[in-house]
Each structure stands twice: as C-alpha cells, then as structure tokens.
C-alpha positions as a Python dict, from the first residue, in 0.01 Angstrom:
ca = {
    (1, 'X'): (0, 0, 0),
    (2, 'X'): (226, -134, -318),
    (3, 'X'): (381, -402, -319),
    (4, 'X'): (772, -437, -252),
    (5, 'X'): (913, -580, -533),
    (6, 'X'): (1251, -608, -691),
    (7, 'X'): (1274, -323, -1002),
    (8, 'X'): (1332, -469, -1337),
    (9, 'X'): (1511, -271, -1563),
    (10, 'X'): (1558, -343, -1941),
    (11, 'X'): (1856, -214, -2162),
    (12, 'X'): (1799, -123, -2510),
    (13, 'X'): (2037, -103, -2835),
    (14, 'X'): (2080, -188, -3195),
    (15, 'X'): (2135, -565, -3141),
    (16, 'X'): (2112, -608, -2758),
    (17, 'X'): (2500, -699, -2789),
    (18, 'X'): (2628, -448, -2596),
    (19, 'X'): (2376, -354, -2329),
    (20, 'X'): (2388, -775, -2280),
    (21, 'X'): (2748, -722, -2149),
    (22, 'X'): (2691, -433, -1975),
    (23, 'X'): (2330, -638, -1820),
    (24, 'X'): (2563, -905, -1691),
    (25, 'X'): (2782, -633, -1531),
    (26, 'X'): (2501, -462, -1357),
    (27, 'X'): (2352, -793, -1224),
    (28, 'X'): (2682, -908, -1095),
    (29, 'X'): (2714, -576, -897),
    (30, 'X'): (2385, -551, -766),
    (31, 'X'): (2377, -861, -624),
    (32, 'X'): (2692, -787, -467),
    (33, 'X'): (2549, -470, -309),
    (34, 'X'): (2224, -670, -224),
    (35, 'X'): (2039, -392, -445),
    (36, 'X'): (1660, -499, -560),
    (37, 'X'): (1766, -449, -927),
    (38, 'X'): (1723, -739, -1225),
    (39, 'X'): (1863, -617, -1595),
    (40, 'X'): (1838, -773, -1921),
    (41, 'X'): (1867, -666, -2272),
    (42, 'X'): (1704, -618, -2583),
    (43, 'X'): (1728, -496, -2911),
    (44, 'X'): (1533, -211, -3051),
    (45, 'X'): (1347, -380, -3260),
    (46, 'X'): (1230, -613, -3007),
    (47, 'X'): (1167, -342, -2769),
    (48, 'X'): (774, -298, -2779),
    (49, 'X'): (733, -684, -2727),
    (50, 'X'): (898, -706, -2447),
    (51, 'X'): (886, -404, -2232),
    (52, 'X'): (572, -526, -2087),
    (53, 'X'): (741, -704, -1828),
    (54, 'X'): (987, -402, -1718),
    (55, 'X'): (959, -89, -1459),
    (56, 'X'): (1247, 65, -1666),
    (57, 'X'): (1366, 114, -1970),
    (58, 'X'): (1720, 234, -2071),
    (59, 'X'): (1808, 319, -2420),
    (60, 'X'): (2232, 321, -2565),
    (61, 'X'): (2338, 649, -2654),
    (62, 'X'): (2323, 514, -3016),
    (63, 'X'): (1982, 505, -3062),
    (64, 'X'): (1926, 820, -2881),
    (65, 'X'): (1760, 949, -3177),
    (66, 'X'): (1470, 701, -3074),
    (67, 'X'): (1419, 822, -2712),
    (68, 'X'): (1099, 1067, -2788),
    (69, 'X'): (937, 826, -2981),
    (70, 'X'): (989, 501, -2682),
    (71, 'X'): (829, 753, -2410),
    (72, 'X'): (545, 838, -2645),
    (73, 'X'): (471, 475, -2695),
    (74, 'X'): (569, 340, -2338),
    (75, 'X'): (406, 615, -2100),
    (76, 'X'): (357, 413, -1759),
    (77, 'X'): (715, 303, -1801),
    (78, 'X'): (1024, 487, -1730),
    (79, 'X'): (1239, 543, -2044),
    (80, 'X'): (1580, 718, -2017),
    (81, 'X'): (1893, 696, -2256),
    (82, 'X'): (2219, 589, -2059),
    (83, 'X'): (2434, 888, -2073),
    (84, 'X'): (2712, 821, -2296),
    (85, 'X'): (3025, 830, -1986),
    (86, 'X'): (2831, 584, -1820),
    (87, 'X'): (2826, 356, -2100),
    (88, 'X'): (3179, 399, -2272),
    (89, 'X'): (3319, 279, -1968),
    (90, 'X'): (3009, 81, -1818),
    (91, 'X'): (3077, 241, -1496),
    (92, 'X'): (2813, 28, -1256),
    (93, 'X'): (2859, 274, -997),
    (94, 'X'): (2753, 588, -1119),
    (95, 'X'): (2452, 388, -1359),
    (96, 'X'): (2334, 286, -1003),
    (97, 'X'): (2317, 659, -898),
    (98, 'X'): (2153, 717, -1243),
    (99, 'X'): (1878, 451, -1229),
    (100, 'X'): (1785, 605, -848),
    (101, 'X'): (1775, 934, -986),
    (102, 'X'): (1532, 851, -1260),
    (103, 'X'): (1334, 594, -1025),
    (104, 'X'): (1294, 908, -768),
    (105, 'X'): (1185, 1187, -1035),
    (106, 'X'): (940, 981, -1175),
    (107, 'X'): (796, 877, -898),
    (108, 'X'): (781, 1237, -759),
    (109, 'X'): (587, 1289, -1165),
    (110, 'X'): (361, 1019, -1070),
    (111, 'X'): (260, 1168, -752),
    (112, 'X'): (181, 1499, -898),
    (113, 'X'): (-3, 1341, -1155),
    (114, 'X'): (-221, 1156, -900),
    (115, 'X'): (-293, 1448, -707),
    (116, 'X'): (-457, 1627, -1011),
    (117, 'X'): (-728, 1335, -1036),
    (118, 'X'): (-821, 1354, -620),
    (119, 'X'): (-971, 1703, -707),
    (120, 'X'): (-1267, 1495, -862),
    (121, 'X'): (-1519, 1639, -634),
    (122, 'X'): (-1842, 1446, -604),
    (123, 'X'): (-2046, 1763, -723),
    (124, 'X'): (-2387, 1620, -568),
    (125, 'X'): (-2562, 1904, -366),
    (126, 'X'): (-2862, 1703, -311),
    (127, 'X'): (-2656, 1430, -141),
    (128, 'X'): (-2429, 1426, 171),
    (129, 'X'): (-2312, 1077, 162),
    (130, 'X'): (-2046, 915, 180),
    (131, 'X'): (-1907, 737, -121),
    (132, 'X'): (-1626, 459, -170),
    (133, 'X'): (-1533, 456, -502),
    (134, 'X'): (-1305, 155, -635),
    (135, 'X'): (-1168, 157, -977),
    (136, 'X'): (-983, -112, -1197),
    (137, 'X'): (-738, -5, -1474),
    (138, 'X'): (-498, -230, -1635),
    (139, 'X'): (-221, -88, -1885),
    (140, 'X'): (-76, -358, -2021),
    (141, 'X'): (194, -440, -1755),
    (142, 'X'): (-35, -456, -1416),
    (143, 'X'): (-357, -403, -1258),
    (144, 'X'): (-358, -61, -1070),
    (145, 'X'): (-651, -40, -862),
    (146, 'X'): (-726, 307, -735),
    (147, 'X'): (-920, 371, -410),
    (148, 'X'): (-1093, 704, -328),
    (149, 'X'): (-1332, 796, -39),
    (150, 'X'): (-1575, 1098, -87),
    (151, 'X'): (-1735, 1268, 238),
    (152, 'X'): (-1994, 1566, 137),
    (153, 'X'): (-1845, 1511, -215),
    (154, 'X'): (-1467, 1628, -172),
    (155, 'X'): (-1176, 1356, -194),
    (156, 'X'): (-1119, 1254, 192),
    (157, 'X'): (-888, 971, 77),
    (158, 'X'): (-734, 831, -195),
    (159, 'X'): (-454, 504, -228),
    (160, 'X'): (-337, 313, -512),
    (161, 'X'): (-259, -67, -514),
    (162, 'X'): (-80, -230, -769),
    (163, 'X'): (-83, -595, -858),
    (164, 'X'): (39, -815, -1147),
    (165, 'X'): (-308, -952, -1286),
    (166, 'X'): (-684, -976, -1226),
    (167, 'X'): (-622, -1302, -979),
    (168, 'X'): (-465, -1155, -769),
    (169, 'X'): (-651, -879, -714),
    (170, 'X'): (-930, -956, -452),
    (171, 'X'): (-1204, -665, -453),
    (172, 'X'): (-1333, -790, -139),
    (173, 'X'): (-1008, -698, 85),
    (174, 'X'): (-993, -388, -77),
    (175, 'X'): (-1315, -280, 30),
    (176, 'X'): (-1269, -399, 380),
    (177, 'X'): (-939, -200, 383),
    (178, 'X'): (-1135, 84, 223),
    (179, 'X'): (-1371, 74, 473),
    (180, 'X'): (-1114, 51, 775),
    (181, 'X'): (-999, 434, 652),
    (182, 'X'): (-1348, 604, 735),
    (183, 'X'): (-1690, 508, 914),
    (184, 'X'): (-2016, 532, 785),
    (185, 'X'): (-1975, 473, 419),
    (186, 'X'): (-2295, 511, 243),
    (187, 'X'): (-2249, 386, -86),
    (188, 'X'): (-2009, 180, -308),
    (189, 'X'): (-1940, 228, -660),
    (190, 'X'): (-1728, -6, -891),
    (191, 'X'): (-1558, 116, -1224),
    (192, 'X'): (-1443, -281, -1345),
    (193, 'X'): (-1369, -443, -1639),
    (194, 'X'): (-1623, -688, -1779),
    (195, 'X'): (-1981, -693, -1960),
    (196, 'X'): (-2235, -536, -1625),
    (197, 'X'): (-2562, -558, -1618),
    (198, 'X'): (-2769, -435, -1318),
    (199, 'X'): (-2503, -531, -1061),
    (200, 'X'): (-2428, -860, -1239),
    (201, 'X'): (-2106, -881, -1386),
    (202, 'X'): (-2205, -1101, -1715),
    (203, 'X'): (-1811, -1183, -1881),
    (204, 'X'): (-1528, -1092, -1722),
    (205, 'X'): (-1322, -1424, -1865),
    (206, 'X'): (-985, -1214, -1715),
    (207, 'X'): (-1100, -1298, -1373),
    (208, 'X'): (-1318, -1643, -1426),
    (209, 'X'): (-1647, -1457, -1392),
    (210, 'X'): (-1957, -1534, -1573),
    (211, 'X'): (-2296, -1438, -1425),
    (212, 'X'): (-2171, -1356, -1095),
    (213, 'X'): (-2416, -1117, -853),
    (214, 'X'): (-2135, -890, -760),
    (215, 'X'): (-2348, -618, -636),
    (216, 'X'): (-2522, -873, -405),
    (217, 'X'): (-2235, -1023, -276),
    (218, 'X'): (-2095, -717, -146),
    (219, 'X'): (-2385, -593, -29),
    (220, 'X'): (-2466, -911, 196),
    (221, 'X'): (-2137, -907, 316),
    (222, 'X'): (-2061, -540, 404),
    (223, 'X'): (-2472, -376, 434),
    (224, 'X'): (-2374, -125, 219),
    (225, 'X'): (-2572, 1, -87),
    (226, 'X'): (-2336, -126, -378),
    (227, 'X'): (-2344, -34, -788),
    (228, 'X'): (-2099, -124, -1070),
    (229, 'X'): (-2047, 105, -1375),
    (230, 'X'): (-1783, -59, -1655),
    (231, 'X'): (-1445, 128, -1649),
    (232, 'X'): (-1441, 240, -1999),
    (233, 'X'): (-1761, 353, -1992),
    (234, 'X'): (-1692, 552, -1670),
    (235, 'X'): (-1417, 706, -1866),
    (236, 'X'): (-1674, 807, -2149),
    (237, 'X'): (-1888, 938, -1918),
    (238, 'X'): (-1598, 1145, -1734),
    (239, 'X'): (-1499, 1313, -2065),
    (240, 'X'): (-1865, 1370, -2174),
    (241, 'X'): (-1896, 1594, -1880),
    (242, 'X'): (-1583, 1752, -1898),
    (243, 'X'): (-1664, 1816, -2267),
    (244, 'X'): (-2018, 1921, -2291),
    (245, 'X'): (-1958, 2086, -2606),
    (246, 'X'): (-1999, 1752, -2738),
    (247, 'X'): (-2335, 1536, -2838),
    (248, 'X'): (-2160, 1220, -2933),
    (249, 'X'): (-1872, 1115, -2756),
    (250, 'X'): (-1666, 788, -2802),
    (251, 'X'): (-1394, 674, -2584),
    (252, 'X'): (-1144, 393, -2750),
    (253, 'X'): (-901, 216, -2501),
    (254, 'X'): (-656, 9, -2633),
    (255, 'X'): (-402, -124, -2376),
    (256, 'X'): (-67, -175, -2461),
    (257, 'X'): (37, -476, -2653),
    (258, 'X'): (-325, -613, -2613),
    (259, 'X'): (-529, -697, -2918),
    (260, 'X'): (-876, -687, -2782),
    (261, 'X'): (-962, -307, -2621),
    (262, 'X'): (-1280, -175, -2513),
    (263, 'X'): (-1538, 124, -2647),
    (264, 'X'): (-1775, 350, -2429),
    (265, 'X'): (-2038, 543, -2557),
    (266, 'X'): (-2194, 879, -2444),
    (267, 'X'): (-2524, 1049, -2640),
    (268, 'X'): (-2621, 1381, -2487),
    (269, 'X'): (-2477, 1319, -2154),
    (270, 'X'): (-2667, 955, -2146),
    (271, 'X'): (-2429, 652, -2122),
    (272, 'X'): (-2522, 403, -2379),
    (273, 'X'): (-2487, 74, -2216),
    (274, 'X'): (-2746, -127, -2416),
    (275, 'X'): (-2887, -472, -2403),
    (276, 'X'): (-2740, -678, -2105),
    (277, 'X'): (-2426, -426, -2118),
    (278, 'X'): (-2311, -528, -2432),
    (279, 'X'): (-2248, -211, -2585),
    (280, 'X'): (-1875, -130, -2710),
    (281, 'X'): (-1800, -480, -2646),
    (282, 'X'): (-1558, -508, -2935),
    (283, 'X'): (-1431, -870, -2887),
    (284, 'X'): (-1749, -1012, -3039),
    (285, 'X'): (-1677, -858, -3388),
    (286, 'X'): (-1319, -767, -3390),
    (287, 'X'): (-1191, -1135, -3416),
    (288, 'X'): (-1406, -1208, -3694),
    (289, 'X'): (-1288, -939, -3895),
    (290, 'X'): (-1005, -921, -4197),
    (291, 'X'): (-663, -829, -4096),
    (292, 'X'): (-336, -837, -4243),
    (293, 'X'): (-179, -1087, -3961),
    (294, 'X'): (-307, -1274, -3660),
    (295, 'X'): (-429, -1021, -3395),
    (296, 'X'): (-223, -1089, -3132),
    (297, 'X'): (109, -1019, -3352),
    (298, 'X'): (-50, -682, -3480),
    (299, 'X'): (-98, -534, -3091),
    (300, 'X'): (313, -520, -3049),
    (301, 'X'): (370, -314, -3299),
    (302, 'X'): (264, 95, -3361),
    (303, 'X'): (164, -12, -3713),
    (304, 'X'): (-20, -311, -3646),
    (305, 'X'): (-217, -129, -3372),
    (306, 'X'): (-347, 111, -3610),
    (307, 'X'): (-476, -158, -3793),
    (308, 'X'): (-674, -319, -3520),
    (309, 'X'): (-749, 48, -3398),
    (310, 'X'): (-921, 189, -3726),
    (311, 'X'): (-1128, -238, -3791),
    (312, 'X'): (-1277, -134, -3431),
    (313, 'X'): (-1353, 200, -3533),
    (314, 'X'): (-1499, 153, -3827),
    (315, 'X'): (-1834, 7, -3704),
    (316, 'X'): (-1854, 270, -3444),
    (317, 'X'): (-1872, 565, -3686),
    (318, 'X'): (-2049, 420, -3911),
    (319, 'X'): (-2349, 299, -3701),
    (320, 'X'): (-2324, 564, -3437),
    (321, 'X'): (-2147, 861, -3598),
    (322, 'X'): (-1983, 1033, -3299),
    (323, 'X'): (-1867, 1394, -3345),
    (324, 'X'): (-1547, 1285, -3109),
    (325, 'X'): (-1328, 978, -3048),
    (326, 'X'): (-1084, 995, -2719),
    (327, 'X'): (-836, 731, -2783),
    (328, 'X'): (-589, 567, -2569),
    (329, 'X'): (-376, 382, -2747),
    (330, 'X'): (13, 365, -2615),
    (331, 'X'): (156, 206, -2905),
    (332, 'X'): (-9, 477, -3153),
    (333, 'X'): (306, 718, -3239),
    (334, 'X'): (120, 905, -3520),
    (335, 'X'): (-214, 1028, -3478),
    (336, 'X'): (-225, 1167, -3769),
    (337, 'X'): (-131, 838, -4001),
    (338, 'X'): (-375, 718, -3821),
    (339, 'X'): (-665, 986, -3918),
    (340, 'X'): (-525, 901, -4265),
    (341, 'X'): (-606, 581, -4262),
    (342, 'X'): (-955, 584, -4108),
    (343, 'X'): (-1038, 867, -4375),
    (344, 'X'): (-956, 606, -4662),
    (345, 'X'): (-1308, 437, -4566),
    (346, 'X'): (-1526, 749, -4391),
    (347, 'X'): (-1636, 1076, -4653),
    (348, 'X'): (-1457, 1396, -4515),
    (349, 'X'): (-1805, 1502, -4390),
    (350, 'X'): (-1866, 1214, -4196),
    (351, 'X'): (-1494, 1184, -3982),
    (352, 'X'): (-1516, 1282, -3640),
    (353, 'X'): (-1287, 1435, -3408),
    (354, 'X'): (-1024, 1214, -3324),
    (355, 'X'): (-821, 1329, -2992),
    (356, 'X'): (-541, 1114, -2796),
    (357, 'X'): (-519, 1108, -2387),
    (358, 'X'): (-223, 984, -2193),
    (359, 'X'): (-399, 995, -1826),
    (360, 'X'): (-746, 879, -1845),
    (361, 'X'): (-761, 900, -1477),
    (362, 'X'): (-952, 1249, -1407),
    (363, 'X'): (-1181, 1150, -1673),
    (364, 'X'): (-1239, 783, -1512),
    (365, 'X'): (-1316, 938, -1128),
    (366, 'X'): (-1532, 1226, -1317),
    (367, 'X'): (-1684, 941, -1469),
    (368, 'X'): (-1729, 784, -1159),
    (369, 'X'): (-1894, 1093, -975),
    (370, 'X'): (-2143, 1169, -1201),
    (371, 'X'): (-2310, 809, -1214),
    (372, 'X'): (-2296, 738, -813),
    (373, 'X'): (-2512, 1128, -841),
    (374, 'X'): (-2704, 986, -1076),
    (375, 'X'): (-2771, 633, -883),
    (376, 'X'): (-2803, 829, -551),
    (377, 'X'): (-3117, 1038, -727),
    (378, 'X'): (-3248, 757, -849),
    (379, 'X'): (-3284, 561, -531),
    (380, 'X'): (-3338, 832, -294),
}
C-alpha cells in the first residue's frame, strides 16, 4: 500500500562540484529512459541538512572515508559510495544498474527487518480478541504508519503506509482499510503523536488538533471499542517489558533534524503519563532553556544535537533519576561524547545507563501489546 513515487537520489562530495555535473548527466539520461529517478548534489558539509528530502544517498569515492559515519547518522536512508569506475568516467549506464542494485538490497533489509517486529505476539491469555493496532512514527523524512491485526494474540496481518506529513495521513481510511482485511475486530488501539488524555488527544499542533475526542469519533463511526496510548510512551513501555531488569526506564526520541523530540517514562512496569498526559512533554521547557544557537540550527548537526539531547536530559535525571535512558537519536555519531558531556553536570553515582536503538519498532508493538492487555482487563 505505498505510494508510487519518483526516487530521489542525492550525490555527495567535497564541494558538490563534481557530483553537480555528473547530477545533470544522470537527469538527462533518465529522462531519456523515462526512469522515475531525480538527482541533485550536495556537498558534505551540507549533507545532514539536506538529506531529509532524499530516498538515497550517494557519496564520491573521495570522501569514502566518511561512508560509516553517513549510515550511522542517516539509518532510514540508503547511503552508498559510487564506486570509483563509475565515477571516473560517469558512466550513467552502469550507475543506473548500481542505484537498482542498492534500491533492491535494501529493500529486501527492510523487509527482514519488518518481519522481526510482526512476532509481537499479543501475550493476553485471558483475552481472545481481536485487536487492530495502528501506529504513527515519523523519522524525520515521512510519516510511516504501521498497521497490524492480532487474532488470539499472534500477528494475522501487518502493512505499512508511507506518507509525506501528518495531513495527509487520514487515520480514519486507514482503519476502514484495516478493517476490510479481517471481520470481527474487537478492539482498536492507537500509538500517535500528541499530548492524550483519556481518549482525547489534547495538542497535536502537527496535525491541527487541540481537544479533539478521538476515541469517540472512532468509536461512533466504526462501534468498535477504541483507546489511544502516545507513541513514545508505547515505545517506553515496549522496552520496559523487554527489559525487566530495569525499575526506571526512560526512552528519548529525537527525530532527525528536528529540534523538539519526545520522552516516555516507565516506573516498575507502570507508564507514567501524568496530569492530562503531559508527562515527557519536552517542548514546554526545552525552548526556554540556554543554548549555544537557535534550536532549530542545532538539530542539523551531530554536535548541536547533543546539545539539545543532554538540556532535555538533564531535567529527567535529575527529577526522576532513571537507572536507563534508550535514546534514538540519528544524528548522534558518538555515544560516548555524549555520556561525556551529560557527566559534566550529573555525580558519577547518579548517571544512568545510557543505551542507543536504531529500530524502535519491536519495542513500539511490544509497547502496544501490553497496554491493549492491560485496557482489555480493565474493562472486561
């Protein structure tokens, strides 16, 4: 169910001289083989800025060097250097081959990925229902929405749609598409974005939604016993479980490029969501706070995110003192610079745990899982 849409590949070197040329060449040719391709060019140190907008990225041979640290930084993207034949002699041809190659193996990754996450039973025994669950991630370059259907708590279908932003992303069709796939759905759970309080989405300024009875709406248009859990906080409550050995944990999402992320917090298994959903709702402080450049320049770069990263953090460990932090933060290359940096502020005794994750998604649908159990309990 993705959309069709042309590829758009980016070329990276020192200056963006070269791989400008050889841009111009590779538009010229693909529109004379009618191929769904649109290049540009950049220069490296412009790279981070602009990737955003890109399914692709392709790196000279002469910065190379730089390759590990672009897919460490740019995971949902495709980075590849050009291999150096190809681009002595900017051989269109053969780069086409190349790019398909790529485009094919990663999409084979992706699919493997994906089918680690539909394992997610719903481990319920005392329920047999069945359970749409509808999730909303965005990372930085799109809104993937992930779809999965639970019958007597194993995965009976899963999809993914992608779409460009939170307008155009209409949760109503997706359920009734959902709901096309299987009869007698039970329940419906929502992992969204946005400040939720007992079905009410409060602030969700991304979509133009203040105050809006979300859970009521659906359930007066589809009869179908509806709840909403915040999507970071699913993914705190996802790792929690997977991770008992911890009594605090703390989940940190930053999205790429973005200067305002999100926190979820999880105290002995109990999801902290406090008054009117407020809790880890980091845009009321952040902004306010001292920072070395305007906000929105700091998210492009590794070291500016670490900035904004440790400001948000701060607060967190110092009110709530969580023995674990699970951060997602793309444009973090060094973990470890960034331990440094929190430990300037926190006593040795006092830092937590601070881990990285790349693919939040088993931990989101685990997430997920556990709070439709819990709901179902409640309100059997």
């Amino acid at each position: 169910m993705e959309d069709e849409q042309v590829v758009k590949i980016l070329l990276c070197c020192s200056s963006g001289f070269t791989t400008s040329y050889f841009a111009q060449r590779l538009n010229e040719a693909a529109k004379q083989l009618s191929l769904d391709y649109e290049f540009d060019a950049t220069s490296y140190f412009d790279l981070y800025s602009r990737a955003e907008g890109y399914d692709m990225i392709l790196i000279a041979p002469q910065i190379g060097y730089m390759l590990k640290k672009f897919k460490k930084a740019l995971p949902k993207k495709r980075v590849c250097q050009i291999p150096t034949s190809l681009f002595a002699s900017y051989n269109t041809g053969a780069t086409f081959s190349f790019i398909q190659e790529q485009l094919k193996e990663y999409r084979q990754q992706s699919q493997e990925k994906n089918s680690l996450f539909s394992d997610c039973r719903l481990d319920c025994p005392m329920h047999q229902e069945t359970v749409l669950a509808i999730a909303e991630l965005y990372d930085g370059n799109s809104i993937q929405v992930y779809i999965h259907i639970y019958k007597k708590g194993e995965v009976l279908f899963d999809d993914v749609v992608i779409k460009p932003n939170f307008q155009k992303v209409v949760l109503f069709d997706l359920i009734q598409y959902a709901l096309g796939q299987v009869e007698g759905v039970d329940l419906i759970v929502l992992a969204v974005p946005g400040i939720i309080k007992e079905g009410t989405i409060i602030d969700f300024p991304q979509r133009g939604l203040k105050n809006y009875p979300m859970k009521k709406r659906i359930e007066e248009r589809f009869h179908i016993k509806t709840t909403l859990i915040n999507n970071t906080n699913a993914i705190a409550l996802g790792f929690a479980y997977l991770h008992p050995e911890h009594e605090i944990v703390t989940y940190h999402s930053q999205p790429y490029g973005r200067a305002m992320g999100g926190q979820g917090t999880v105290v002995h298994q109990n999801l902290i969501n406090g008054i009117s959903g407020i809790s880890g709702e980091i845009k009321f402080f952040l902004p306010r706070m001292q920072f070395s450049n305007e906000l929105a320049r700091l998210a492009k770069t590794d070291f500016g995110t670490q900035e904004i990263v440790t400001n948000a953090l701060l607060p967190t460990i110092s009110l709530i003192g969580p023995d674990i932090i699970v951060l997602r933060a793309p444009l973090i290359n060094d973990l470890e610079e960034l331990k440094k940096r929190i430990a300037t502020f926190i006593p040795c005794d006092a830092m937590p745990e601070i881990v990285m994750i790349e693919d939040i998604k088993p931990f989101l649908f685990r997430g997920i899982a556990e709070y439709a159990c819990s709901f179902l309990q409640e309100t059997e």
